[in-house]
Every structure is written in structure tokens, then in C-alpha cells.
Coordinates of C-alpha atoms and ligand atoms in Angstrom, one line a residue:
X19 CA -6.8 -13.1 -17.1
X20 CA -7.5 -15.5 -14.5
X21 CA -6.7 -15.1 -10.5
X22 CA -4.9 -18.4 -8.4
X23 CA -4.8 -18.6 -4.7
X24 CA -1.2 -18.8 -3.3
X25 CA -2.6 -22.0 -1.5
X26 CA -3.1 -23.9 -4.1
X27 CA -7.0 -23.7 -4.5
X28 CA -8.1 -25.3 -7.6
X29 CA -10.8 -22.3 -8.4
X30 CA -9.9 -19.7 -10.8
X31 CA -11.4 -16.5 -10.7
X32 CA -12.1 -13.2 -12.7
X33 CA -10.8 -9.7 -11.3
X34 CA -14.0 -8.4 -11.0
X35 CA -15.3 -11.7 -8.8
X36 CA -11.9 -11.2 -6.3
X37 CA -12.5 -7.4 -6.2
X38 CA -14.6 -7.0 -3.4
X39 CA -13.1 -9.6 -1.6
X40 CA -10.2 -10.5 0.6
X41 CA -8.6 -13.8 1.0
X42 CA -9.1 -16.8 -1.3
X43 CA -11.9 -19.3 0.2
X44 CA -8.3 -22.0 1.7
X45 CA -7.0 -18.2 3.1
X46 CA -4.1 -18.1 0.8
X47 CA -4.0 -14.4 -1.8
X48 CA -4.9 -14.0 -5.0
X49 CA -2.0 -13.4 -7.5
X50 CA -2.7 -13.4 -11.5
X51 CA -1.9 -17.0 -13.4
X52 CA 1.1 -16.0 -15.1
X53 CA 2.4 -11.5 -15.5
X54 CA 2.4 -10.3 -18.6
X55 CA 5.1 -9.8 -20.3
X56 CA 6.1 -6.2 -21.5
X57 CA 8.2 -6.4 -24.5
X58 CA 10.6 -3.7 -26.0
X59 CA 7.9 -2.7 -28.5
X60 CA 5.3 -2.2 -25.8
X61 CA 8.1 -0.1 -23.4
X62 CA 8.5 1.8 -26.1
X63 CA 5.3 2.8 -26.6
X64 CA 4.2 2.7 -23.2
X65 CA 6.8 5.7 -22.3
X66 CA 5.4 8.0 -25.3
X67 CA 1.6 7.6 -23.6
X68 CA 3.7 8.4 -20.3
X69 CA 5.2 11.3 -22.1
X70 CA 2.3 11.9 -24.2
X71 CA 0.9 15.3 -22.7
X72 CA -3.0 16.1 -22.6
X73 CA -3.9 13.0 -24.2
X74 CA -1.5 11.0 -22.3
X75 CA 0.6 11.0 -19.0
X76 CA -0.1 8.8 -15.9
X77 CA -3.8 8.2 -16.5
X78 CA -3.3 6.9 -19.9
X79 CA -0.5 4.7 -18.6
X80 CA -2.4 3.1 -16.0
X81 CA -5.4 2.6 -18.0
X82 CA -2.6 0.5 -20.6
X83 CA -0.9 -1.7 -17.3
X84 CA -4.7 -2.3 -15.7
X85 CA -6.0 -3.7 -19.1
X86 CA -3.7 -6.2 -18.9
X87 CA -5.2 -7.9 -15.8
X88 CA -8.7 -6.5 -16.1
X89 CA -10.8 -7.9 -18.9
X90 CA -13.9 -8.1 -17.5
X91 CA -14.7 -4.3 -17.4
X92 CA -15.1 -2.7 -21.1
X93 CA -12.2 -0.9 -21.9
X94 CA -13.9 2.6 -22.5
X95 CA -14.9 2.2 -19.1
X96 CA -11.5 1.3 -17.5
X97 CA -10.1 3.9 -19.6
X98 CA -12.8 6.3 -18.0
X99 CA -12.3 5.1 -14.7
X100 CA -8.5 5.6 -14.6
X101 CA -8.8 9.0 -16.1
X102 CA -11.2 10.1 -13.5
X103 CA -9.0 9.0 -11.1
X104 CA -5.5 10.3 -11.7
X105 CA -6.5 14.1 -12.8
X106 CA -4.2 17.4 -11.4
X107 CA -7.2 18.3 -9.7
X108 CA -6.8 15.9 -7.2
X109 CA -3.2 15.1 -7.3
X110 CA -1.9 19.3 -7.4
X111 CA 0.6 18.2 -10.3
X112 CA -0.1 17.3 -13.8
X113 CA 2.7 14.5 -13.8
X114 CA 0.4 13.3 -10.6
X115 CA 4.1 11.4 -9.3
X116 CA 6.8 13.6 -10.5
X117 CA 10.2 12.5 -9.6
X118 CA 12.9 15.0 -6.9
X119 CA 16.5 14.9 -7.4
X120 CA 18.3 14.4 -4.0
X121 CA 21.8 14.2 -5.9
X122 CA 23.8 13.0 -3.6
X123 CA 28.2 13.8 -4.0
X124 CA 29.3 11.8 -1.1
X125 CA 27.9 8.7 -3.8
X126 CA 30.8 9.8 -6.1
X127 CA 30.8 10.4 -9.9
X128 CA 29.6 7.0 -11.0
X129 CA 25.9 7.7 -9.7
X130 CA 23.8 8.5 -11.9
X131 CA 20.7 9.1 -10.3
X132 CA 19.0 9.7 -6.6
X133 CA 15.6 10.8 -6.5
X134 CA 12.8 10.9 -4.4
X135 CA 9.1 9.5 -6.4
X136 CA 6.1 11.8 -4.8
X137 CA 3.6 9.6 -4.2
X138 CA 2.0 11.6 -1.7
X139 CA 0.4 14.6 -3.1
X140 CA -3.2 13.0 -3.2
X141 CA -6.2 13.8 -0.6
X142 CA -4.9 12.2 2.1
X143 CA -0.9 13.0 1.7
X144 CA 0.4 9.6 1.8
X145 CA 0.9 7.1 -1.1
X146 CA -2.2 4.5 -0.1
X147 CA -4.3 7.4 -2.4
X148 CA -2.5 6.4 -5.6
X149 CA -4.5 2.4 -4.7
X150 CA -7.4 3.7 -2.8
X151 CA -8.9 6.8 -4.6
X152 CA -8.5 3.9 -7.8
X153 CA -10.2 1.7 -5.4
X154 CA -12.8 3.9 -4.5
X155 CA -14.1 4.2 -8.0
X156 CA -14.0 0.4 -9.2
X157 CA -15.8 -0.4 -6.1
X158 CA -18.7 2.4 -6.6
X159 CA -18.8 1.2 -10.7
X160 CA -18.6 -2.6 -9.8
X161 CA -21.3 -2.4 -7.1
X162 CA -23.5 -0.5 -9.6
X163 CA -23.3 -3.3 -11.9
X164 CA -24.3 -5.6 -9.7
X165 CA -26.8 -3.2 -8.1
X166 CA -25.3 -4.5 -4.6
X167 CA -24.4 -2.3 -1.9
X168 CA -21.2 -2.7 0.8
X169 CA -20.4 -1.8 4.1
X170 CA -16.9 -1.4 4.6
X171 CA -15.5 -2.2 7.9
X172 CA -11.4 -1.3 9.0
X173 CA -9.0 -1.2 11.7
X174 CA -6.6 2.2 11.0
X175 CA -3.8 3.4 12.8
X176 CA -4.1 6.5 10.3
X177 CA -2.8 6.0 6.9
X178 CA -4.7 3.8 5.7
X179 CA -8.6 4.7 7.3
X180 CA -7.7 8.3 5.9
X181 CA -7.2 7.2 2.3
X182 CA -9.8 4.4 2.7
X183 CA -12.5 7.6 3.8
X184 CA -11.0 10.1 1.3
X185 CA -11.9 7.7 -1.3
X186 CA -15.0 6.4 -0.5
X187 CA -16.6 9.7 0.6
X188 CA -20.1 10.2 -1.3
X189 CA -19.9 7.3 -3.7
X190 CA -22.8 5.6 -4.5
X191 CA -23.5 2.1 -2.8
X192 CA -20.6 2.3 -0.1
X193 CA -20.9 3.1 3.3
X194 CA -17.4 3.0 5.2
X195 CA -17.2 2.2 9.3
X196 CA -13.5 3.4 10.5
X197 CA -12.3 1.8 13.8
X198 CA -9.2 4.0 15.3
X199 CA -7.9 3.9 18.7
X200 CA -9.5 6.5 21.2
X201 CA -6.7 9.6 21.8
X202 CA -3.9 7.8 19.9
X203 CA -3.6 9.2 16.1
X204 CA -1.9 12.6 15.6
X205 CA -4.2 15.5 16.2
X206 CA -3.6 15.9 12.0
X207 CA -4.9 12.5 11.7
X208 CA -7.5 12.7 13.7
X209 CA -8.4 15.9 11.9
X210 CA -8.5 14.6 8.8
X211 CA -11.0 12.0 9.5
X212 CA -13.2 13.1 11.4
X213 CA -14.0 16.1 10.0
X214 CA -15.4 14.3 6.9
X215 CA -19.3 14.7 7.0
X216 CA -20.2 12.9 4.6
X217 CA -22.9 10.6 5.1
X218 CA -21.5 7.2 4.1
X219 CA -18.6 8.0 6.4
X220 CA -18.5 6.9 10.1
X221 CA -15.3 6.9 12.6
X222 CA -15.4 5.1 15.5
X223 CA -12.9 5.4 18.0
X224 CA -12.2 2.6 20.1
X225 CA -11.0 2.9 24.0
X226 CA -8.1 0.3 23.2
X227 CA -5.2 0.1 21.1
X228 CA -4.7 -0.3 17.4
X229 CA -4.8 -4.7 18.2
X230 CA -7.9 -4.0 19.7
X231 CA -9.2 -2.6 16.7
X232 CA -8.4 -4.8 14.8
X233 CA -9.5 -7.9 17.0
X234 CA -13.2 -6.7 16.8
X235 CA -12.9 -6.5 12.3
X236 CA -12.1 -10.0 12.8
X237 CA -14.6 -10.9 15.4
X238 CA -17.2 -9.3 13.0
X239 CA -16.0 -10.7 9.8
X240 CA -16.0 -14.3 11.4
X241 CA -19.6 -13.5 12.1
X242 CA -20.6 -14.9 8.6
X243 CA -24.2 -14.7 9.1
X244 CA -24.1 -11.1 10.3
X245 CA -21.6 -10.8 7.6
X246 CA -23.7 -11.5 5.3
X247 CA -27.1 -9.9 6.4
X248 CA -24.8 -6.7 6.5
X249 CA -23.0 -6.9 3.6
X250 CA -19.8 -6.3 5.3
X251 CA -16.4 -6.1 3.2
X252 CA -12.8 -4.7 3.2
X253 CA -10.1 -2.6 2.0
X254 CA -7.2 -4.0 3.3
X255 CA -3.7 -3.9 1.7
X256 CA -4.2 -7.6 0.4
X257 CA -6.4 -6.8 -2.1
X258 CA -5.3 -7.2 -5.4
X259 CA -6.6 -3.8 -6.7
X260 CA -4.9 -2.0 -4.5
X261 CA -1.7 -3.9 -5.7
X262 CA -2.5 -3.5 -9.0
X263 CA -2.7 0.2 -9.3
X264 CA 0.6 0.2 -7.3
X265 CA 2.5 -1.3 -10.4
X266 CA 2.1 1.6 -12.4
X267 CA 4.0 4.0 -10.4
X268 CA 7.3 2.0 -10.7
X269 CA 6.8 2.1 -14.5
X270 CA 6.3 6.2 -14.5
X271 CA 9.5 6.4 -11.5
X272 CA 11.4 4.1 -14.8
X273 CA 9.6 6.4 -17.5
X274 CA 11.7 9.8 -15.8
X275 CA 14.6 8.6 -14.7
X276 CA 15.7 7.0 -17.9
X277 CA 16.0 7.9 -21.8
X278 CA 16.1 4.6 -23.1
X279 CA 14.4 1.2 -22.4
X280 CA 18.2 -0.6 -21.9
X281 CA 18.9 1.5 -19.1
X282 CA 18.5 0.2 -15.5
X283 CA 17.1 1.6 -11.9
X284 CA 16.9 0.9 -8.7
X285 CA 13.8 1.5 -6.3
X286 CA 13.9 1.4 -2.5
X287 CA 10.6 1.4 -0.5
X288 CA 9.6 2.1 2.8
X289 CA 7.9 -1.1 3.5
X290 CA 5.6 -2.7 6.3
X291 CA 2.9 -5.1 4.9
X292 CA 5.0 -5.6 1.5
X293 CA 2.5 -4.3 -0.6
X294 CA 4.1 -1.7 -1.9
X295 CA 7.3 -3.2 -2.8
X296 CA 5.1 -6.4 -4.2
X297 CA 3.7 -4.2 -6.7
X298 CA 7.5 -3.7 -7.5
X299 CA 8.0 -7.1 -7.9
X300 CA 4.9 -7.3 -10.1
X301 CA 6.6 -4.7 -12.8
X302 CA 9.7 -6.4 -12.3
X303 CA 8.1 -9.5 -13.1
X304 CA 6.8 -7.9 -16.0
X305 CA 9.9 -7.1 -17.4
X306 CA 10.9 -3.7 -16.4
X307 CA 14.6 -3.6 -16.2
X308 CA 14.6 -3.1 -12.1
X309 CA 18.0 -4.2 -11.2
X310 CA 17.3 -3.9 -7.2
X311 CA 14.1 -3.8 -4.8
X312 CA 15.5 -2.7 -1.8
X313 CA 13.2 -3.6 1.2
X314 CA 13.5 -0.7 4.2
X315 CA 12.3 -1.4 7.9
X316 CA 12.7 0.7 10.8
X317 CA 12.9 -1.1 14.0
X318 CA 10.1 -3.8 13.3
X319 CA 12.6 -5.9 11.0
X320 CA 10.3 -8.7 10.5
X321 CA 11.2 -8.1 6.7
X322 CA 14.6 -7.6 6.7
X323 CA 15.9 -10.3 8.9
X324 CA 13.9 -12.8 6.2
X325 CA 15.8 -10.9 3.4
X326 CA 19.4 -11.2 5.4
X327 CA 19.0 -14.8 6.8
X328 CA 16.0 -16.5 5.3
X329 CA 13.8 -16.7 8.6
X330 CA 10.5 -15.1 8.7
X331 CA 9.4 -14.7 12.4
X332 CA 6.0 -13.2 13.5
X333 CA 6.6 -10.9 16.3
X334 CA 4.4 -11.0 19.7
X335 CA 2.0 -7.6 19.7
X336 CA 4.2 -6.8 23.0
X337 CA 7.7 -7.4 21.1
X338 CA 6.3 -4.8 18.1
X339 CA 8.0 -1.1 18.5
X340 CA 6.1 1.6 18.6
X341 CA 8.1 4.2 16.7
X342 CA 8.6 7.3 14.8
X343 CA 7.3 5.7 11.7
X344 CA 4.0 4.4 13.0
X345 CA 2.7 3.0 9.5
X346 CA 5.3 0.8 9.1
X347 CA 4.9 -1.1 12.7
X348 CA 3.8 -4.4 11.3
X349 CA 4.2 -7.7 14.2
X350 CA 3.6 -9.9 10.2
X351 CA 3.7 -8.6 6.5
X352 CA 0.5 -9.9 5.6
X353 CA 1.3 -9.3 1.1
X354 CA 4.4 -11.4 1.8
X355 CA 3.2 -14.8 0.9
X356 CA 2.6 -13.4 -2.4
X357 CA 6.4 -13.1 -3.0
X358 CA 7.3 -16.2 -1.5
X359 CA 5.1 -18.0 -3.7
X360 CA 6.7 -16.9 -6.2
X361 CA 9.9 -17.4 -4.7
X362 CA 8.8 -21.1 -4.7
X363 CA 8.2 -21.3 -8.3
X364 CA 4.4 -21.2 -6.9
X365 CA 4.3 -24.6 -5.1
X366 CA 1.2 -23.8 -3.4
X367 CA 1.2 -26.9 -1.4
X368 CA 4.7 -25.3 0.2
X369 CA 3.1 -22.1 0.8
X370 CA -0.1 -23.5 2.7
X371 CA 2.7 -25.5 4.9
X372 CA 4.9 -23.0 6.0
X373 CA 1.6 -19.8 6.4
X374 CA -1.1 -22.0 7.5
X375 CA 0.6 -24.8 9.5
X376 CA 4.3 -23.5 10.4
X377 CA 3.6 -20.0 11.1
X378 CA 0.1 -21.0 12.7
X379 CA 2.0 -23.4 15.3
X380 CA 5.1 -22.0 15.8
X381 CA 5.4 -18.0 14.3
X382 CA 7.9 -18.6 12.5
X383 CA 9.6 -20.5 9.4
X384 CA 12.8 -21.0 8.1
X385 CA 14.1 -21.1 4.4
X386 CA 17.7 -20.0 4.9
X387 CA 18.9 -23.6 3.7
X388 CA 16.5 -23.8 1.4
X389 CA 18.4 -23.2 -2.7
X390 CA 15.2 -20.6 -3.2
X391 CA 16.2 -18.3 -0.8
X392 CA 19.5 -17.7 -2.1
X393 CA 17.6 -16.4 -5.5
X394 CA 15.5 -13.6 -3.9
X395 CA 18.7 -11.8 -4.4
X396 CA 20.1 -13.4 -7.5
X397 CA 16.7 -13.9 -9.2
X398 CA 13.9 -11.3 -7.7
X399 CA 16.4 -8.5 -7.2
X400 CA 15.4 -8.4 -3.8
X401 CA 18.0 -6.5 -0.9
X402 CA 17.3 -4.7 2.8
X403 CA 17.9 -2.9 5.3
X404 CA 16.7 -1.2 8.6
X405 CA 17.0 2.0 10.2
X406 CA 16.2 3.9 13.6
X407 CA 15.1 6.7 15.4
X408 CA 18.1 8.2 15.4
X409 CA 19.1 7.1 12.0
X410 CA 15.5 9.0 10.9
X411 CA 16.3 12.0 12.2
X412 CA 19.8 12.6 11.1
X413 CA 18.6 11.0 7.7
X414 CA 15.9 14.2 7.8
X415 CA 18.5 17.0 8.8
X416 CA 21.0 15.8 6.4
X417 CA 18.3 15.9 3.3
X418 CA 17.1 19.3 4.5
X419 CA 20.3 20.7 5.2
X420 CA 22.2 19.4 1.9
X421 CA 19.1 19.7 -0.4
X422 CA 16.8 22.0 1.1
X423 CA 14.0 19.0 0.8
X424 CA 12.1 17.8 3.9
X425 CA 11.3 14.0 4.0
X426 CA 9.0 12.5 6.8
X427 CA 9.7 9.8 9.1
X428 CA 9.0 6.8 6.8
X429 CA 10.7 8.2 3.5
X430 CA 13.5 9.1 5.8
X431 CA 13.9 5.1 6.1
X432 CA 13.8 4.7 2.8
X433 CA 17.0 7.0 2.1
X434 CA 19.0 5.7 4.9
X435 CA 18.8 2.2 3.6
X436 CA 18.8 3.3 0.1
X437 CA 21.9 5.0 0.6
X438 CA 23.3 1.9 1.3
X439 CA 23.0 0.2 -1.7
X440 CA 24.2 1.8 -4.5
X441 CA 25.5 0.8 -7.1
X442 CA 27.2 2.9 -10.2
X443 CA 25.3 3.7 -13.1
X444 CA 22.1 3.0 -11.5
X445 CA 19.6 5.4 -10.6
X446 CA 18.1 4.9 -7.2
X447 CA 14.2 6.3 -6.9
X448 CA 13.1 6.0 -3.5
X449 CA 9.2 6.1 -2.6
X450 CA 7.8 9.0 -0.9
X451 CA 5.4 7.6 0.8
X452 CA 3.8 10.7 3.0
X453 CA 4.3 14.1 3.6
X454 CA 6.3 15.1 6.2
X455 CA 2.9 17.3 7.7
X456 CA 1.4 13.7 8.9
X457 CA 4.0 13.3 11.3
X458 CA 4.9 16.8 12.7
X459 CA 6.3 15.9 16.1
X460 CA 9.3 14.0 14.5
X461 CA 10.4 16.6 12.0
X462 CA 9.9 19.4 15.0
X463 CA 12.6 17.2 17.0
X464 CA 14.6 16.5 14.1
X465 CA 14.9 20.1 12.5
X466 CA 13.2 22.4 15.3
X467 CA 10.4 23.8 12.9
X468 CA 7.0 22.7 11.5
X469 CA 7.1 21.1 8.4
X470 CA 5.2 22.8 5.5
X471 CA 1.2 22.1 5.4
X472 CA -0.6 22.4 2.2
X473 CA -3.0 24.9 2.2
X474 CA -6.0 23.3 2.1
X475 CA -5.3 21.7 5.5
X476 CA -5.0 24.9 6.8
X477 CA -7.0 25.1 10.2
X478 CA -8.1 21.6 9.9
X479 CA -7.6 20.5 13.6
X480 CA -9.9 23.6 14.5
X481 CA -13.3 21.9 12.2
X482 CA -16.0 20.4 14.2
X483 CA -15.5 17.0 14.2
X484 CA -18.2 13.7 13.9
X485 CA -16.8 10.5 16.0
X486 CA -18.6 8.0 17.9
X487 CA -16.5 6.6 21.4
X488 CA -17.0 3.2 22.3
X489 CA -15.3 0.2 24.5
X490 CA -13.7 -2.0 22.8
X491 CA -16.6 -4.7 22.5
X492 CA -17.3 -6.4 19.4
X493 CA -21.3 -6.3 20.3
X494 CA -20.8 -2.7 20.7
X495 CA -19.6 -1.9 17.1
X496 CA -22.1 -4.5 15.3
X497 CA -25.1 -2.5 16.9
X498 CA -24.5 0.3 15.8
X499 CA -23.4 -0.7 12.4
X500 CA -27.3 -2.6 12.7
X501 CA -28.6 0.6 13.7
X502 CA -26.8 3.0 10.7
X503 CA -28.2 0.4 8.5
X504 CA -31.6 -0.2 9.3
X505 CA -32.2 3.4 9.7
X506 CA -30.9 4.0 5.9
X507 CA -32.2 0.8 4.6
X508 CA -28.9 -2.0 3.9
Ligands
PLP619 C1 1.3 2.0 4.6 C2 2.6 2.8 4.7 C3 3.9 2.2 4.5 C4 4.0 0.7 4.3 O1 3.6 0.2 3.1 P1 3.3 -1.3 2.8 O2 2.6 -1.4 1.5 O3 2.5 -1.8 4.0 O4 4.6 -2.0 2.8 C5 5.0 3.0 4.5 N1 4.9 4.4 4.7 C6 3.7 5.0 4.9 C7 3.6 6.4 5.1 C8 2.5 4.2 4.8 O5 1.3 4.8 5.0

């Protein structure tokens, strides 16, 4: 399998060469030449290794959609890989993403199906583990390989830095600098991360915001020849890996809410950079009978007004809400282009002009006339919605007071807008994509009680803790990543 850039670059490249990277060399993302098709044969058998116990069951299954696109890693050691990856120990549950009725009467006989997928009982409680601990792994085998070592460098507002640190703490080769913003993550988050002692782990907290952050990753990455002296590299939700390892989670939600390959379902996902409902579109793609994607945004639309009216405008840092479901407070969806490529039967040459020159000059495009836009419905399967504050929290009572199951802020999205798209005999699976621990404060004001906390986060906030303060200066964060790495040796 060969990798394309979304703009049209002539190269080609193998998964293990796009791997450790991030954007294509002409800045569009990579995307595999063509998806492989899943035929009713391979379905078949792919739901007995799904249901196929000790020798099976979601390991086996991943190993079977990853050596699809991976051929340049020997398939005992892929197989290896993914079963190292996806064990009970670290997910709690041997079905690692077992699915939660949330039947729901008021949807009338005719539904078959409502359910909640739990992608959120790894190390870190939110779905980015199911990529990142995956991740983690190829990047410590891959860099082995080459005998190369990397220096990760991110921007996190939580979700993501946790899972990125989780997974990366003690491997071999990878040293991982965290950038947060000073006092501005829940004391849980906070917790989590910098209590990690590990040695190849090191959070800095920046006296800024989140942009600022984020502004000094790019500052250092466009410092190619520091760059490159420091071997700095990324983890970000546009690499493909990540992706990847997101597809096989739709086919195990499919796997246990159906019987037979004819049937149908329906997922709905809490979304903010599209990567997760991408990988959706990848299975789809595929050929797994997904009759609807349903897109859900809180209060940063960005997505939903494209899926409603065929506009995609960027939103000002100012104009971006800062709300009860932080992770999905996106000003652009940077996966996007991915989906709109295909959207334009993969005119690259289109997708360069409207990402690098339109949205570059003006922020905005518009495809609303366009005859493609009208098949992101028809064709893709692709609908949306959004959802508030308040919608969140009655979303959360309601789900706790009819089913006795509590949701967190961004799954609580995902229902509301799920909810309103039904359609009879199709089961609905919506994502769960955190525990509702992460983000205590909202269920406190929405139920007036602590949510549940697993018990190996018991006491966390009370561990010493290992940060380094700094100003927001890009100088400030590239000496000390000199000085970490001349001390250990790059
Ligand atoms: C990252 C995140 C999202 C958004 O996922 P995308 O892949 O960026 O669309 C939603 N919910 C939670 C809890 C997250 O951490």
C-alpha cells in the first residue's frame, strides 16, 4: 500500500516512511491510494476473530484491518505489536470497547438499537488511547529499526498530551516535551500528567493560553535546522497511524450490535478535528454497511455549518467558545481535508485551491453550489448537528436518571445530536469518547455529585508533581529542550 498527499504531490510513500511524520512535503495529508475493500467473505470472517475468544477478540481484529495498509512491517511483528497493545490489563475489560445499551422508549418500537461504544477505559480515560498507546509502540519498534531516536514536541489542552505521555512513558528512543497552559487544565488533568516520572517525560507549562502553546510547536518546528539537530517530531491527530487504529473500533461497535453482515448501523461521534469520525469514513469506505456518520459539535460549529450549508469557515481564536467540552474547541478541523478530498473524487489540484490558497486568504470556502456537496449526504453517509451547555447537561441528567449511566460532557454531545437522527431499524452506537471523571465540574453542576473515579486514580491530585513554568517564548522552550538533550546525549 502506497500513501498520496491530498494536494496532489506526485511522491508516493510507504507507511513506515509517513509514520513519523506529519504533513506531506506541499502541506496537504496523507490518505492511502485507494481503501480496501472488505468483501462479504472477509466480514464474515473478520466477526469470528472478533468473537473468537483467547485467540481472538479486538487485538486479532486490528492486527487483520492494520495489515491491510501496513506491509512494510513483518506480519508476526504487527501481529505482536497489536496484541501487546490492546490487552485487559491495560484496557480493564477483555472486549477492550464493549458496547452500553442506553435503550431509549421515547424512540418508539421501530429502534432497534442505542448504545454507547466505551472507548475510554485505557490509561488516560479518553478514546485518543485506543490511537496513541498503538502509537506509542510503532513509534518505539520503528525507531529501533532505524536505530534513530525522537523528540516529541505538543501543544495539549489535556486530552491529547495525557494519552501522548501515557503512551510514550519509558519506551525506548522517545523522549516527549508537553506544552500546557500554566493553571488552566483541570486539577485531574494536571494530575495525570505531571505526576508521570518517568524520564523521557517532560511537561512544561506555559504562562499563556492553549494558542500560545501551540504558536511556540510551530515556531520550533519551522526552525528546520534546529529541527533537525534535535530530531524533533509529532503526534498530532493528522497522523495517519493514529487514524488508522481508529478504523477498527467502528468494525468491533458493527461486530456487537449486529448478527449478520446485511444488517445496518448508525454511529454518531463527538467530533472536533474530524479524526475520529474520518476513521469512520475510512471503514465506511471500506465497505462496512454504515448507513449514517453523524458529525456532533457543541458550540464551535465549524463542522456542522459545512455539513448543513456547504461553507467551511475558520473561526478567529477570539470567536472560538470556550466550553464545557473543552476537547472539542477547535477555531479549524485540521483531518477535514481528508474527507473533502475524497468528497472531490480526489482532485488534488481542487483541494490545494480551496486549503492552501482560499482558506489561507480569506478563512473560508464555499461548496454549497457545488453538485459534490450535495453527495456528502447521499454518498458518504455524512449528517450533523450541535449542542450546548444546557443541552449537555440536561442530556447528562436525562441518561443518568432514565438509565442509571453517567456520560461526560463530550459523549453527552454525542447523544443529543444522535438522538436526532434516528432512523427505524438502525442501531445507533454513539462514541464514548472520555470518562465522565475528566471533567468533574460539569457533571457536579449537572447531577449535584462526583462522578465515579476509577480506583487507580485514587489520590492522584495529592502525588508530587514534576513541571517546569516558563513565559511563553519560543527561545525559552528550545533551551531547555537543548539542555535535556545534551545532558542525556540526542
Ligand atoms: C479529542 C477529543 C474529541 C474530538 O475528537 P476529534 O478526533 O478531534 O474529532 C472529542 N472528545 C474527546 C473527549 C476528545 O478528547
Amino acid at each position: 500500500m502506497l500513501y498520496l498527499s491530498t494536494r496532489g504531490h506526485p511522491e508516493r510513500r510507504r507507511f513506515c516512511e509517513i509514520l513519523l511524520e506529519g504533513l506531506a512535503p506541499d502541506g496537504g495529508l496523507y490518505l492511502p491510494e485507494r481503501y480496501p475493500q472488505v468483501d462479504a467473505a472477509t466480514l464474515a470472517r473478520w466477526r469470528s476473530v472478533f468473537n473468537g475468544g483467547a485467540a481472538g477478540g479486538y487485538a486479532a481484529l486490528a492486527f487483520e484491518v492494520l495489515s491491510l495498509y501496513i506491509d512494510d512491517i513483518p506480519a508476526a511483528d504487527l501481529q505482536a505489536l497489536c496484541a501487546r497493545t490492546y490487552t485487559e490489563a491495560v484496557y480493564g475489560t477483555a472486549a477492550i470497547v464493549p458496547l452500553k445499551p442506553l435503550q431509549d422508549p421515547s424512540a418508539g418500537p421501530e429502534q432497534v438499537g442505542f448504545y454507547l461504544e466505551a472507548l475510554s477505559n485505557g490509561p488516560t480515560l479518553a478514546f485518543k488511547d485506543m490511537a496513541m498507546q498503538l502509537l506509542g509502540n510503532l513509534f518505539e519498534y520503528e525507531l529501533a529499526r532505524r536505530g534513530e531516536e525522537l523528540n516529541i514536541l505538543g501543544a495539549t489542552s489535556g486530552d491529547t498530551g495525557s494519552a501522548a505521555e501515557y503512551a510514550m512513558r519509558g519506551k525506548q528512543g522517545v523522549r516527549v516535551f508537553m506544552l500546557s497552559p500554566h493553571g488552566r487544565m483541570s486539577p485531574f488533568q494536571q494530575a495525570q500528567m505531571f505526576s508521570l516520572m518517568d524520564d523521557n517525560i517532560h511537561n512544561i507549562a506555559i504562562e499563556g493560553v492553549f494558542d500560545d502553546c501551540q504558536d511556540i510547536v510551530k515556531a520550533v518546528s519551522n526552525d528546520l535546522a534546529f529541527k533537525r539537530q534535535y530530531r524533533i517530531g509529532t503526534v498530532n491527530s493528522i497522523n495517519w497511524a493514529r487514524l488508522l487504529a481508529q478504523v477498527v473500533y467502528y468494525f468491533a461497535g458493527y461486530f456487537q450490535a449486529t448478527r449478520s453482515d446485511t444488517e445496518q448501523v448508525s454511529f454518531t461521534v463527538p467530533s472536533g478535528n474530524f479524526g475520529n469520525v474520518c476513521a469512520g469514513h475510512v471503514a465506511r469506505m471500506m465497505g462496512l454497511p454504515i448507513a449514517q456518520l453523524v458529525v456532533a459539535t457543541n458550540e464551535n460549529d465549524v463542522l456542522d455549518e459545512f455539513f448543513r450549508t456547504g461553507v467551511y469557515r475558520l473561526r478567529a481564536s477570539a470567536d472560538t467558545h470556550e466550553t464545557s467540552s473543552p476537547s472539542m474547541d477547535i477555531s479549524k478541523a485540521s483531518n477535514f481535508e481528508r474527507f473533502v478530498f475524497d468528497l472531490l473524487d480526489r482532485d488534488g489540484a481542487r483541494v490545494k485551491a480551496l486549503f492552501g490558497d482560499a482558506l489561507g486568504q480569506t478563512g473560508r470556502f464555499d461548496l454549497g453550489a457545488d453538485p459534490a456537496f450535495a453527495q456528502a449526504a447521499t454518498r458518504y453517509g455524512f449528517v450533523s448537528g450541535k449542542s450546548t451547555h444546557a443541552d449537555r447537561l440536561a442530556t447528562i441528567r436525562d441518561t443518568f436518571a432514565r438509565f442509571g449511566v453517567m456520560i461526560d460532557t463530550h459523549t453527552a454531545d454525542g447523544v443529543k445530536v444522535a438522538r436526532e437522527h434516528l432512523q427505524p431499524g438502525v442501531p445507533m452506537i454513539v462514541l464514548e469518547t472520555a470518562l465522565p471523571i475528566k471533567f468533574a465540574e460539569t457533571i457536579v453542576e449537572a447531577l449535584g455529585r462526583l462522578p465515579e473515579r476509577p480506583a487507580r486514580f485514587e489520590g492522584i491530585e495529592a502525588l508530587p508533581k514534576r513541571v517546569q513554568v516558563m513565559p511563553a517564548e519560543t527561545r525559552a522552550v528550545q533551551a531547555y529542550v537543548a539542555h535535556i538533550c545534551n545532558k542525556k546525549g540526542i
